[in-house]
Amino acid sequence: MKTLLFALAACSACYPPAALAATPALDVRDVSKAGMPGKTFAATTSMPASVATVCAAIQDFAGYPQFMPNVDKIKVTAAGGGVSLVDVTLKLPMGEIKQYRLRMTPKVLDASCSLAWKLVPMEGLKVEDTIADTSGYWQLSPDPFDAGAAAVRYQVYTDPGPVPMGLGWIVDSMSRDSIPKMFDALRARVAARK
């Protein structure tokens, strides 16, 4: 028992409480449905900022290259009723470039915010220059365990289309592996807005 207590004390000396509590946990889960060609991932966490601050950050589409991994360029066009069409250019590993258009639909209430997106047709793109499908959403609400913080839920479905044999890791790079990087960059972006 003394050894265990010593080990715990030594461990806490290596990681001061402030460092351990600095970044809220991020839970990322594969929630893909069997038979679907793509993958779906859901992530939940808390952000040490108000819902309004986080909401403003995720609705700043022009700023996506600063916190969304692989996003190289963005072009935003208003579509009416608060909806935006967002043309996205991805710069992927091995020099791959993909383009697509998203219909972004925000919904802001007194204490919550959501943003849903769905792939929509974009003229002039060849099949090999785009992805097959993507959709998802952000849901923000006050964190019930941390006054002044936002509870964040993020879900994304991505079907990149045909992937050459042996390059399946690119799919993971575009989805599961990029989610923690995206949240780290979003945290920094939100902190700069406070």
GROMACS .gro file of C-alpha atoms in nm:
model
  194
    1MET     CA    1   0.000   0.000   0.000
    2LYS     CA    2   0.286   0.238   0.085
    3THR     CA    3   0.434   0.171  -0.260
    4LEU     CA    4   0.107   0.258  -0.430
    5LEU     CA    5   0.071   0.582  -0.230
    6PHE     CA    6   0.432   0.675  -0.310
    7ALA     CA    7   0.373   0.605  -0.680
    8LEU     CA    8   0.059   0.820  -0.679
    9ALA     CA    9   0.241   1.102  -0.499
   10ALA     CA   10   0.530   1.081  -0.745
   11CYS     CA   11   0.289   1.082  -1.037
   12SER     CA   12   0.108   1.391  -0.909
   13ALA     CA   13   0.444   1.566  -0.864
   14CYS     CA   14   0.518   1.499  -1.232
   15TYR     CA   15   0.182   1.639  -1.338
   16PRO     CA   16   0.070   1.936  -1.127
   17PRO     CA   17  -0.308   1.955  -1.074
   18ALA     CA   18  -0.331   2.268  -1.291
   19ALA     CA   19  -0.174   2.082  -1.584
   20LEU     CA   20  -0.404   1.783  -1.537
   21ALA     CA   21  -0.714   2.002  -1.527
   22ALA     CA   22  -0.603   2.239  -1.805
   23THR     CA   23  -0.775   2.055  -2.089
   24PRO     CA   24  -1.112   1.887  -2.041
   25ALA     CA   25  -1.134   1.528  -2.162
   26LEU     CA   26  -1.231   1.462  -2.521
   27ASP     CA   27  -1.434   1.148  -2.584
   28VAL     CA   28  -1.422   1.033  -2.949
   29ARG     CA   29  -1.628   0.730  -3.054
   30ASP     CA   30  -1.682   0.543  -3.378
   31VAL     CA   31  -2.060   0.536  -3.421
   32SER     CA   32  -2.058   0.412  -3.780
   33LYS     CA   33  -2.356   0.211  -3.901
   34ALA     CA   34  -2.301  -0.132  -4.054
   35GLY     CA   35  -2.354  -0.132  -4.427
   36MET     CA   36  -2.279   0.239  -4.470
   37PRO     CA   37  -1.986   0.312  -4.701
   38GLY     CA   38  -1.831   0.586  -4.484
   39LYS     CA   39  -1.752   0.633  -4.117
   40THR     CA   40  -1.926   0.833  -3.847
   41PHE     CA   41  -1.749   0.968  -3.541
   42ALA     CA   42  -1.898   1.148  -3.241
   43ALA     CA   43  -1.698   1.357  -2.996
   44THR     CA   44  -1.795   1.525  -2.671
   45THR     CA   45  -1.605   1.763  -2.446
   46SER     CA   46  -1.634   2.085  -2.251
   47MET     CA   47  -1.491   2.420  -2.361
   48PRO     CA   48  -1.394   2.679  -2.099
   49ALA     CA   49  -1.594   2.955  -2.269
   50SER     CA   50  -1.953   3.062  -2.309
   51VAL     CA   51  -2.183   2.894  -2.560
   52ALA     CA   52  -2.194   3.226  -2.752
   53THR     CA   53  -1.814   3.241  -2.781
   54VAL     CA   54  -1.781   2.882  -2.907
   55CYS     CA   55  -2.081   2.933  -3.135
   56ALA     CA   56  -1.917   3.238  -3.294
   57ALA     CA   57  -1.598   3.039  -3.353
   58ILE     CA   58  -1.770   2.747  -3.531
   59GLN     CA   59  -1.985   2.984  -3.738
   60ASP     CA   60  -1.680   3.178  -3.862
   61PHE     CA   61  -1.654   2.966  -4.177
   62ALA     CA   62  -1.381   3.182  -4.331
   63GLY     CA   63  -1.163   3.092  -4.030
   64TYR     CA   64  -1.192   2.714  -4.079
   65PRO     CA   65  -0.843   2.678  -4.230
   66GLN     CA   66  -0.708   2.797  -3.894
   67PHE     CA   67  -0.858   2.513  -3.690
   68MET     CA   68  -0.991   2.241  -3.922
   69PRO     CA   69  -0.713   1.998  -4.018
   70ASN     CA   70  -0.653   1.960  -4.393
   71VAL     CA   71  -0.877   2.258  -4.481
   72ASP     CA   72  -0.673   2.477  -4.715
   73LYS     CA   73  -0.927   2.722  -4.859
   74ILE     CA   74  -1.283   2.833  -4.794
   75LYS     CA   75  -1.528   3.038  -4.999
   76VAL     CA   76  -1.852   3.140  -4.827
   77THR     CA   77  -2.173   3.241  -5.005
   78ALA     CA   78  -2.493   3.342  -4.826
   79ALA     CA   79  -2.788   3.126  -4.931
   80GLY     CA   80  -3.064   3.312  -4.746
   81GLY     CA   81  -3.238   3.244  -4.416
   82GLY     CA   82  -2.907   3.235  -4.229
   83VAL     CA   83  -2.790   2.937  -4.438
   84SER     CA   84  -2.447   2.951  -4.604
   85LEU     CA   85  -2.293   2.757  -4.888
   86VAL     CA   86  -1.929   2.687  -4.809
   87ASP     CA   87  -1.688   2.570  -5.078
   88VAL     CA   88  -1.409   2.370  -4.914
   89THR     CA   89  -1.067   2.279  -5.055
   90LEU     CA   90  -0.883   2.004  -4.865
   91LYS     CA   91  -0.510   1.950  -4.893
   92LEU     CA   92  -0.450   1.584  -4.805
   93PRO     CA   93  -0.144   1.362  -4.766
   94MET     CA   94   0.046   1.261  -5.078
   95GLY     CA   95  -0.052   1.580  -5.261
   96GLU     CA   96  -0.422   1.491  -5.290
   97ILE     CA   97  -0.659   1.785  -5.319
   98LYS     CA   98  -1.035   1.746  -5.278
   99GLN     CA   99  -1.310   2.005  -5.319
  100TYR     CA  100  -1.673   2.005  -5.215
  101ARG     CA  101  -1.961   2.231  -5.112
  102LEU     CA  102  -2.143   2.225  -4.779
  103ARG     CA  103  -2.480   2.367  -4.687
  104MET     CA  104  -2.429   2.509  -4.336
  105THR     CA  105  -2.747   2.558  -4.132
  106PRO     CA  106  -2.705   2.734  -3.794
  107LYS     CA  107  -2.966   2.748  -3.519
  108VAL     CA  108  -2.907   2.979  -3.224
  109LEU     CA  109  -3.140   2.984  -2.923
  110ASP     CA  110  -3.110   3.167  -2.590
  111ALA     CA  111  -2.884   2.911  -2.424
  112SER     CA  112  -2.783   2.678  -2.705
  113CYS     CA  113  -2.637   2.674  -3.052
  114SER     CA  114  -2.621   2.414  -3.326
  115LEU     CA  115  -2.471   2.401  -3.671
  116ALA     CA  116  -2.559   2.127  -3.918
  117TRP     CA  117  -2.388   2.064  -4.251
  118LYS     CA  118  -2.456   1.849  -4.553
  119LEU     CA  119  -2.278   1.796  -4.881
  120VAL     CA  120  -2.455   1.960  -5.176
  121PRO     CA  121  -2.371   1.937  -5.546
  122MET     CA  122  -2.094   2.161  -5.680
  123GLU     CA  123  -2.082   2.200  -6.056
  124GLY     CA  124  -1.760   2.150  -6.247
  125LEU     CA  125  -1.605   1.885  -6.023
  126LYS     CA  126  -1.498   1.544  -6.148
  127VAL     CA  127  -1.573   1.245  -5.924
  128GLU     CA  128  -1.202   1.201  -5.848
  129ASP     CA  129  -1.172   1.567  -5.736
  130THR     CA  130  -1.436   1.550  -5.463
  131ILE     CA  131  -1.566   1.325  -5.184
  132ALA     CA  132  -1.873   1.102  -5.205
  133ASP     CA  133  -2.054   1.239  -4.898
  134THR     CA  134  -2.022   1.418  -4.567
  135SER     CA  135  -2.265   1.552  -4.311
  136GLY     CA  136  -2.267   1.630  -3.944
  137TYR     CA  137  -2.339   1.879  -3.671
  138TRP     CA  138  -2.218   2.074  -3.371
  139GLN     CA  139  -2.442   2.103  -3.063
  140LEU     CA  140  -2.351   2.348  -2.788
  141SER     CA  141  -2.523   2.400  -2.454
  142PRO     CA  142  -2.422   2.525  -2.109
  143ASP     CA  143  -2.203   2.270  -1.932
  144PRO     CA  144  -2.408   2.146  -1.632
  145PHE     CA  145  -2.086   2.064  -1.441
  146ASP     CA  146  -1.890   2.385  -1.511
  147ALA     CA  147  -2.064   2.723  -1.493
  148GLY     CA  148  -1.947   2.947  -1.774
  149ALA     CA  149  -1.832   2.656  -1.991
  150ALA     CA  150  -1.993   2.506  -2.299
  151ALA     CA  151  -2.078   2.137  -2.339
  152VAL     CA  152  -1.985   2.044  -2.696
  153ARG     CA  153  -2.105   1.754  -2.909
  154TYR     CA  154  -1.962   1.708  -3.258
  155GLN     CA  155  -2.061   1.439  -3.506
  156VAL     CA  156  -1.927   1.386  -3.857
  157TYR     CA  157  -2.004   1.132  -4.129
  158THR     CA  158  -1.752   1.105  -4.412
  159ASP     CA  159  -1.749   0.887  -4.720
  160PRO     CA  160  -1.441   0.980  -4.923
  161GLY     CA  161  -1.551   0.762  -5.214
  162PRO     CA  162  -1.324   0.500  -5.372
  163VAL     CA  163  -0.992   0.466  -5.189
  164PRO     CA  164  -0.703   0.282  -5.357
  165MET     CA  165  -0.590  -0.040  -5.187
  166GLY     CA  166  -0.350   0.030  -4.902
  167LEU     CA  167  -0.451   0.394  -4.858
  168GLY     CA  168  -0.734   0.343  -4.608
  169TRP     CA  169  -0.526   0.531  -4.351
  170ILE     CA  170  -0.613   0.851  -4.540
  171VAL     CA  171  -0.978   0.797  -4.444
  172ASP     CA  172  -0.879   0.773  -4.076
  173SER     CA  173  -0.654   1.077  -4.117
  174MET     CA  174  -0.948   1.279  -4.251
  175SER     CA  175  -1.183   1.174  -3.974
  176ARG     CA  176  -1.097   1.000  -3.646
  177ASP     CA  177  -0.733   1.108  -3.625
  178SER     CA  178  -0.806   1.471  -3.711
  179ILE     CA  179  -1.077   1.524  -3.447
  180PRO     CA  180  -0.843   1.570  -3.145
  181LYS     CA  181  -0.625   1.808  -3.350
  182MET     CA  182  -0.931   2.005  -3.452
  183PHE     CA  183  -1.052   2.036  -3.093
  184ASP     CA  184  -0.706   2.149  -2.973
  185ALA     CA  185  -0.699   2.419  -3.241
  186LEU     CA  186  -1.060   2.519  -3.168
  187ARG     CA  187  -0.978   2.553  -2.796
  188ALA     CA  188  -0.693   2.789  -2.884
  189ARG     CA  189  -0.920   2.985  -3.119
  190VAL     CA  190  -1.192   3.014  -2.854
  191ALA     CA  191  -0.938   3.121  -2.588
  192ALA     CA  192  -0.821   3.400  -2.819
  193ARG     CA  193  -1.183   3.525  -2.852
  194LYS     CA  194  -1.249   3.545  -2.476
   0.00000   0.00000   0.00000
